[in-house]
């Protein structure tokens, strides 16, 4: 259903890309003398007419270029310039869908002079110094690259705003987001500069219904889900660009390697109804279904386990990391979290491997963080991922987090 974006100006999926230029093929003629003179005049007038085309042209048009360094994480700054509320407007033409803000930044690490870094977006580079409490060499560099095409906030039809998700594969080489340029979700392979559509163009209603955005750990499959009156899950194979639409599923709880298993939900709107966890194949075949809880987090890369962050609301306020068999719902482990000696709130982020899950220790006060930890789901041992920093942004999406760990 989806195809790769054609850099010559269009593709079969309906992306309207601007043409690279006009081409003229004047007929050759054997007219001599006056006829040749008249022909030259006509052609000259035609070229002059083309040159006087006053249609506006963009001052700068972004075109992806190959980018080899893995993205360690993406973030929205702690002090975003994006307003929390849309500006008042009485202009009738101001209608949603509207990309209100595009403040996503990609944080990448690389060695100076190694690999291709021309991502097609201007960015600064910082090399040497100390990072994560460790001295690094002068050719050890980092960059924070603002991705102008990625929506970080979207205005809805009722005047409200919602955040725009961005996802990264664990190797840091593929990302997915809502494109401001095309008004649809795209997947992007950074080293090859290849982009593909993973959804149709979205309108105001689709943005209202948007529920989840995910990528399989190996980057082979991308998924977008929508709730609302027509819940559906779109699964796109990146290699072929083909999309499968699975009706009746409104949210994604995770995708395994190769999308051999997908954890999804059928109900997303009724807070009084227990969430049903459905494990299915990528063709829509249901292989297991069971009643879940509101603490369900993500499906493991091998598709065998689902992780939960459970909180004991007693006097001690203990928190636990629990895993369940994805097919049987059976509790396999329940481990008390020991992230810090001081009080903190555990927030799950993503699987690092089949044996480790990344948990953030948030401060009791809103907006703070004590850092990110890799927790072994079999033993409960934890270790801080120091190179991520304590609080890299107001919103963070993790990629190749162990770039220097």
Coordinates of C-alpha atoms in Angstrom, one line a residue:
X1 CA 0.0 0.0 0.0
X2 CA 2.9 2.4 0.9
X3 CA 5.9 3.0 -1.3
X4 CA 9.2 4.7 -1.0
X5 CA 9.2 8.5 -1.5
X6 CA 10.2 9.1 -5.1
X7 CA 12.8 11.9 -5.2
X8 CA 11.7 12.8 -8.7
X9 CA 8.5 14.3 -7.5
X10 CA 5.8 11.7 -6.8
X11 CA 5.1 8.2 -5.7
X12 CA 2.3 5.7 -5.9
X13 CA 1.2 6.3 -2.4
X14 CA 0.0 9.9 -3.2
X15 CA 2.8 11.9 -1.7
X16 CA 2.9 15.2 -3.5
X17 CA 6.6 16.1 -3.8
X18 CA 7.6 19.2 -5.6
X19 CA 9.2 18.6 -9.0
X20 CA 12.9 19.3 -9.3
X21 CA 12.5 21.5 -12.4
X22 CA 10.9 22.1 -15.8
X23 CA 12.1 20.3 -18.9
X24 CA 11.7 21.7 -22.5
X25 CA 12.1 19.6 -25.6
X26 CA 11.7 22.0 -28.6
X27 CA 11.1 20.3 -32.0
X28 CA 13.9 20.4 -34.4
X29 CA 13.0 21.8 -37.8
X30 CA 14.6 22.3 -41.1
X31 CA 13.1 25.7 -41.7
X32 CA 15.7 28.1 -43.1
X33 CA 16.1 31.9 -43.4
X34 CA 13.1 33.8 -42.1
X35 CA 11.6 30.6 -40.7
X36 CA 14.6 30.0 -38.5
X37 CA 14.6 33.6 -37.3
X38 CA 10.9 33.4 -36.4
X39 CA 11.4 30.1 -34.6
X40 CA 14.3 31.6 -32.6
X41 CA 12.1 34.5 -31.6
X42 CA 9.3 32.2 -30.5
X43 CA 11.6 30.1 -28.4
X44 CA 13.2 33.1 -26.8
X45 CA 9.8 34.5 -25.9
X46 CA 8.8 31.2 -24.4
X47 CA 12.0 31.0 -22.3
X48 CA 11.5 34.6 -21.1
X49 CA 8.0 33.7 -20.1
X50 CA 9.3 30.7 -18.1
X51 CA 12.0 32.9 -16.4
X52 CA 9.4 35.4 -15.4
X53 CA 7.4 32.8 -13.5
X54 CA 6.5 34.6 -10.2
X55 CA 5.1 31.5 -8.4
X56 CA 6.8 31.4 -4.9
X57 CA 9.6 29.0 -4.4
X58 CA 10.8 27.8 -1.0
X59 CA 14.0 29.4 0.2
X60 CA 15.2 26.1 1.5
X61 CA 13.8 22.6 0.9
X62 CA 15.0 19.8 3.1
X63 CA 16.1 16.6 1.3
X64 CA 17.5 13.8 3.5
X65 CA 21.1 12.8 3.0
X66 CA 23.0 9.7 4.3
X67 CA 23.8 9.9 8.0
X68 CA 25.9 7.1 9.5
X69 CA 26.1 7.9 13.2
X70 CA 23.5 6.1 15.3
X71 CA 21.0 8.4 17.1
X72 CA 21.4 7.8 20.8
X73 CA 18.1 9.5 21.7
X74 CA 15.7 12.1 20.5
X75 CA 14.4 14.9 22.8
X76 CA 12.3 18.0 23.1
X77 CA 14.2 20.7 25.1
X78 CA 13.3 21.4 28.7
X79 CA 12.6 25.1 27.7
X80 CA 10.6 24.6 24.4
X81 CA 9.8 27.7 22.4
X82 CA 6.5 26.1 21.4
X83 CA 3.5 27.7 23.2
X84 CA 1.5 25.5 25.5
X85 CA -1.7 26.9 23.9
X86 CA -2.3 27.9 20.3
X87 CA -2.4 31.7 19.6
X88 CA -5.8 33.2 19.3
X89 CA -6.8 33.8 15.7
X90 CA -9.9 35.1 14.1
X91 CA -8.7 34.2 10.6
X92 CA -11.2 31.7 9.0
X93 CA -8.4 30.1 6.9
X94 CA -6.6 29.0 10.1
X95 CA -7.9 25.4 10.3
X96 CA -6.5 22.2 11.6
X97 CA -4.7 19.9 11.0
X98 CA -1.9 22.2 12.0
X99 CA 1.6 21.3 13.0
X100 CA 1.9 23.7 15.9
X101 CA 5.6 22.9 16.7
X102 CA 8.5 20.9 15.4
X103 CA 11.1 20.9 18.2
X104 CA 12.3 17.3 18.1
X105 CA 16.1 17.0 18.2
X106 CA 18.3 14.0 17.4
X107 CA 21.3 13.5 19.7
X108 CA 24.1 11.6 17.9
X109 CA 27.6 10.5 18.8
X110 CA 30.4 10.0 16.3
X111 CA 34.1 10.1 15.7
X112 CA 35.4 13.2 13.9
X113 CA 36.1 12.5 10.2
X114 CA 34.5 9.1 10.2
X115 CA 31.2 8.3 8.4
X116 CA 28.8 10.4 6.5
X117 CA 27.2 13.3 8.4
X118 CA 25.4 15.3 5.8
X119 CA 21.9 14.7 7.1
X120 CA 20.6 17.7 5.0
X121 CA 20.0 19.8 8.1
X122 CA 22.5 22.4 9.4
X123 CA 23.8 21.5 12.9
X124 CA 26.6 22.2 15.3
X125 CA 29.2 19.8 16.6
X126 CA 30.9 19.6 20.0
X127 CA 34.1 17.5 20.5
X128 CA 36.2 16.5 23.5
X129 CA 35.7 17.4 27.1
X130 CA 33.8 15.3 29.7
X131 CA 30.6 13.5 29.2
X132 CA 28.8 11.4 31.8
X133 CA 31.6 12.1 34.2
X134 CA 34.3 10.6 31.9
X135 CA 36.9 12.4 29.8
X136 CA 36.6 11.8 26.0
X137 CA 39.1 12.3 23.2
X138 CA 39.1 15.4 21.0
X139 CA 37.8 13.4 18.1
X140 CA 34.8 12.1 20.1
X141 CA 31.9 14.3 19.1
X142 CA 28.2 14.9 19.6
X143 CA 25.5 16.8 17.8
X144 CA 22.0 17.9 18.6
X145 CA 20.2 18.1 15.3
X146 CA 16.8 19.9 15.1
X147 CA 14.5 17.8 12.9
X148 CA 12.4 20.5 11.3
X149 CA 10.2 18.0 9.5
X150 CA 9.0 16.1 12.7
X151 CA 5.9 17.3 14.5
X152 CA 6.3 17.7 18.2
X153 CA 2.9 19.3 18.8
X154 CA -0.3 19.2 16.8
X155 CA -3.4 21.4 17.0
X156 CA -6.6 19.5 17.0
X157 CA -10.0 20.6 15.7
X158 CA -11.3 21.6 19.2
X159 CA -8.4 24.0 19.7
X160 CA -6.6 21.6 22.0
X161 CA -3.1 20.4 21.3
X162 CA -1.4 17.0 21.6
X163 CA 2.2 15.9 21.4
X164 CA 3.7 14.3 18.3
X165 CA 5.5 11.0 18.9
X166 CA 8.9 10.0 17.5
X167 CA 10.4 6.5 17.7
X168 CA 13.9 5.2 17.1
X169 CA 15.2 1.7 16.6
X170 CA 17.6 0.3 19.2
X171 CA 20.5 0.5 16.8
X172 CA 19.7 4.2 16.3
X173 CA 19.5 4.0 12.5
X174 CA 15.8 4.2 11.8
X175 CA 13.2 6.6 13.0
X176 CA 9.5 7.3 12.6
X177 CA 7.4 10.5 13.1
X178 CA 4.6 12.6 11.7
X179 CA 6.0 14.6 8.8
X180 CA 5.2 18.3 8.6
X181 CA 6.1 18.3 4.9
X182 CA 3.8 15.4 3.9
X183 CA 1.2 15.4 6.7
X184 CA 1.6 11.7 7.1
X185 CA 3.7 9.3 9.2
X186 CA 7.0 8.4 7.6
X187 CA 9.8 5.9 8.4
X188 CA 13.4 7.0 7.6
X189 CA 16.5 4.9 7.3
X190 CA 19.3 7.3 8.1
X191 CA 22.3 5.6 6.5
X192 CA 20.6 5.2 3.1
X193 CA 18.6 8.5 3.3
X194 CA 15.5 6.4 2.3
X195 CA 12.1 7.5 3.5
X196 CA 8.8 5.6 3.2
X197 CA 5.3 6.5 4.0
X198 CA 3.8 4.4 6.8
X199 CA 0.3 5.9 6.8
X200 CA -2.0 7.8 4.4
X201 CA -2.1 11.6 4.7
X202 CA -3.8 12.5 8.1
X203 CA -6.6 14.9 8.5
X204 CA -8.0 16.5 11.7
X205 CA -10.0 13.5 12.6
X206 CA -7.1 11.1 12.1
X207 CA -5.0 13.3 14.4
X208 CA -7.8 13.2 17.0
X209 CA -7.9 9.3 16.8
X210 CA -4.1 8.8 16.7
X211 CA -3.1 6.4 19.5
X212 CA 0.3 4.7 19.0
X213 CA 3.5 4.8 16.9
X214 CA 6.0 1.9 17.1
X215 CA 8.9 0.3 15.3
X216 CA 10.0 -3.3 15.5
X217 CA 13.4 -3.7 17.3
X218 CA 15.1 -4.6 14.0
X219 CA 13.6 -1.7 12.1
X220 CA 11.9 -4.0 9.6
X221 CA 8.3 -3.0 10.4
X222 CA 6.6 0.2 11.4
X223 CA 3.2 0.5 13.0
X224 CA 0.6 3.3 13.5
X225 CA -2.7 2.8 15.3
X226 CA -5.8 4.9 15.5
X227 CA -8.7 4.7 17.9
X228 CA -12.1 6.5 17.5
X229 CA -15.1 5.0 15.7
X230 CA -12.9 3.0 13.3
X231 CA -10.0 1.6 15.3
X232 CA -7.3 0.2 13.1
X233 CA -3.6 -0.7 13.1
X234 CA -1.4 -0.1 10.1
X235 CA 1.7 -2.3 9.8
X236 CA 4.2 -1.4 7.1
X237 CA 7.1 -3.5 6.0
X238 CA 10.0 -1.1 5.3
X239 CA 11.7 -3.2 2.6
X240 CA 8.7 -3.4 0.4
X241 CA 6.6 -0.4 1.5
X242 CA 3.5 -2.6 1.8
X243 CA 1.0 -1.8 4.5
X244 CA -1.4 -4.2 6.1
X245 CA -4.4 -2.7 7.9
X246 CA -5.7 -4.7 10.9
X247 CA -9.2 -3.5 11.8
X248 CA -10.5 -3.4 15.4
X249 CA -7.2 -2.6 17.2
X250 CA -6.8 0.9 18.7
X251 CA -3.4 0.7 20.4
X252 CA 0.0 -1.0 20.2
X253 CA 1.8 -2.4 23.2
X254 CA 4.8 -3.5 21.3
X255 CA 6.2 -5.3 18.2
X256 CA 8.7 -8.1 18.3
X257 CA 11.6 -8.7 15.9
X258 CA 10.3 -9.1 12.4
X259 CA 6.8 -8.3 13.7
X260 CA 6.3 -12.0 14.3
X261 CA 4.2 -11.0 17.3
X262 CA 2.4 -7.8 18.0
X263 CA 0.8 -6.9 21.3
X264 CA -2.3 -4.7 20.8
X265 CA -5.5 -3.5 22.5
X266 CA -9.0 -3.6 21.2
X267 CA -10.5 -1.0 23.7
X268 CA -9.0 2.4 24.3
X269 CA -11.9 4.7 25.2
X270 CA -13.7 3.2 28.3
X271 CA -11.6 3.8 31.5
X272 CA -13.9 1.5 33.4
X273 CA -13.3 -1.4 31.1
X274 CA -10.3 -3.6 31.7
X275 CA -7.8 -3.5 28.8
X276 CA -7.7 -6.6 26.8
X277 CA -4.2 -7.6 25.6
X278 CA -4.2 -9.3 22.2
X279 CA -1.1 -11.1 20.8
X280 CA -1.4 -11.5 17.1
X281 CA 0.7 -12.2 14.0
X282 CA 1.4 -9.4 11.6
X283 CA -1.2 -10.8 9.2
X284 CA -3.9 -10.2 11.9
X285 CA -4.1 -13.8 13.2
X286 CA -4.9 -13.8 16.9
X287 CA -2.8 -16.3 18.9
X288 CA -3.6 -15.2 22.4
X289 CA -5.9 -12.8 24.3
X290 CA -6.2 -12.0 28.0
X291 CA -7.4 -9.4 30.5
X292 CA -4.6 -6.9 31.2
X293 CA -4.0 -4.1 33.7
X294 CA -3.3 -0.4 33.5
X295 CA 0.4 -1.1 34.4
X296 CA 1.1 -3.1 31.2
X297 CA 4.1 -1.6 29.4
X298 CA 5.8 -3.3 26.4
X299 CA 6.3 -6.5 24.5
X300 CA 9.9 -7.9 24.6
X301 CA 12.0 -8.0 21.4
X302 CA 11.6 -11.8 21.1
X303 CA 7.8 -11.5 21.7
X304 CA 7.8 -13.8 24.7
X305 CA 7.3 -11.4 27.6
X306 CA 5.3 -8.3 28.5
X307 CA 6.7 -6.1 31.2
X308 CA 4.8 -4.1 33.9
X309 CA 5.8 -1.4 36.4
X310 CA 3.8 -2.1 39.5
X311 CA 3.4 0.3 42.5
X312 CA 2.6 -0.7 46.0
X313 CA 0.6 2.2 47.4
X314 CA 1.2 1.2 51.0
X315 CA 3.3 3.1 53.5
X316 CA 6.7 2.1 51.9
X317 CA 5.6 2.9 48.4
X318 CA 7.7 0.1 46.9
X319 CA 7.8 -0.4 43.1
X320 CA 8.2 -3.6 41.2
X321 CA 9.2 -4.7 37.7
X322 CA 7.1 -7.7 36.7
X323 CA 7.1 -9.8 33.6
X324 CA 4.3 -12.0 32.2
X325 CA 4.3 -14.7 29.6
X326 CA 2.9 -12.9 26.5
X327 CA 0.8 -15.9 25.5
X328 CA -0.5 -17.3 28.8
X329 CA -0.5 -14.1 31.0
X330 CA 1.3 -16.1 33.6
X331 CA 3.4 -14.0 36.0
X332 CA 7.0 -15.1 35.5
X333 CA 8.9 -12.6 37.7
X334 CA 8.2 -9.9 40.1
X335 CA 11.2 -8.0 41.3
X336 CA 11.5 -5.1 43.7
X337 CA 13.2 -2.1 42.0
X338 CA 16.3 -0.6 43.8
X339 CA 17.1 2.3 41.5
X340 CA 18.1 4.7 44.2
X341 CA 18.3 5.0 48.0
X342 CA 16.2 8.2 47.9
X343 CA 12.5 8.3 46.9
X344 CA 11.8 8.2 43.2
X345 CA 9.1 7.2 40.8
X346 CA 9.9 4.4 38.2
X347 CA 8.8 5.1 34.7
X348 CA 9.3 2.4 32.0
X349 CA 10.7 3.4 28.6
X350 CA 11.8 0.5 26.4
X351 CA 13.4 -2.9 26.2
X352 CA 17.2 -2.8 25.8
X353 CA 17.5 -6.5 25.1
X354 CA 15.4 -9.6 25.9
X355 CA 16.9 -9.5 29.4
X356 CA 17.1 -5.8 30.2
X357 CA 14.5 -3.1 30.4
X358 CA 15.2 0.7 30.6
X359 CA 13.6 2.5 33.5
X360 CA 13.8 6.2 34.4
X361 CA 13.9 7.3 38.1
X362 CA 11.8 10.5 38.2
X363 CA 12.0 12.8 41.2
X364 CA 8.9 13.3 43.4
X365 CA 8.6 16.8 42.1
X366 CA 7.3 17.1 38.5
X367 CA 9.8 17.6 35.8
X368 CA 12.8 16.1 37.5
X369 CA 14.9 13.0 36.8
X370 CA 17.6 11.0 38.6
X371 CA 18.6 9.3 35.3
X372 CA 17.9 6.1 33.3
X373 CA 18.7 2.6 34.4
X374 CA 19.0 -0.8 32.7
X375 CA 17.2 -3.3 34.8
X376 CA 17.8 -7.0 34.5
X377 CA 14.3 -8.6 34.3
X378 CA 15.7 -11.9 35.6
X379 CA 17.7 -10.8 38.6
X380 CA 16.4 -7.3 39.3
X381 CA 19.9 -5.8 39.3
X382 CA 20.1 -2.3 37.9
X383 CA 22.8 -0.1 36.5
X384 CA 22.6 3.6 35.5
X385 CA 23.1 4.5 31.9
X386 CA 25.4 7.4 32.6
X387 CA 25.9 8.7 29.1
X388 CA 22.2 9.6 28.8
X389 CA 22.5 12.2 31.5
X390 CA 20.0 12.8 34.3
X391 CA 17.4 14.8 32.4
X392 CA 18.2 15.1 28.6
X393 CA 14.9 16.8 27.8
X394 CA 11.2 17.3 28.6
X395 CA 10.3 14.4 26.3
X396 CA 12.8 11.7 25.4
X397 CA 12.7 8.8 22.9
X398 CA 15.5 6.3 23.3
X399 CA 17.7 4.9 20.5
X400 CA 21.2 3.5 20.6
X401 CA 21.5 4.4 24.3
X402 CA 24.8 2.4 24.9
X403 CA 26.8 4.4 22.4
X404 CA 29.5 5.0 25.0
X405 CA 28.2 3.2 28.0

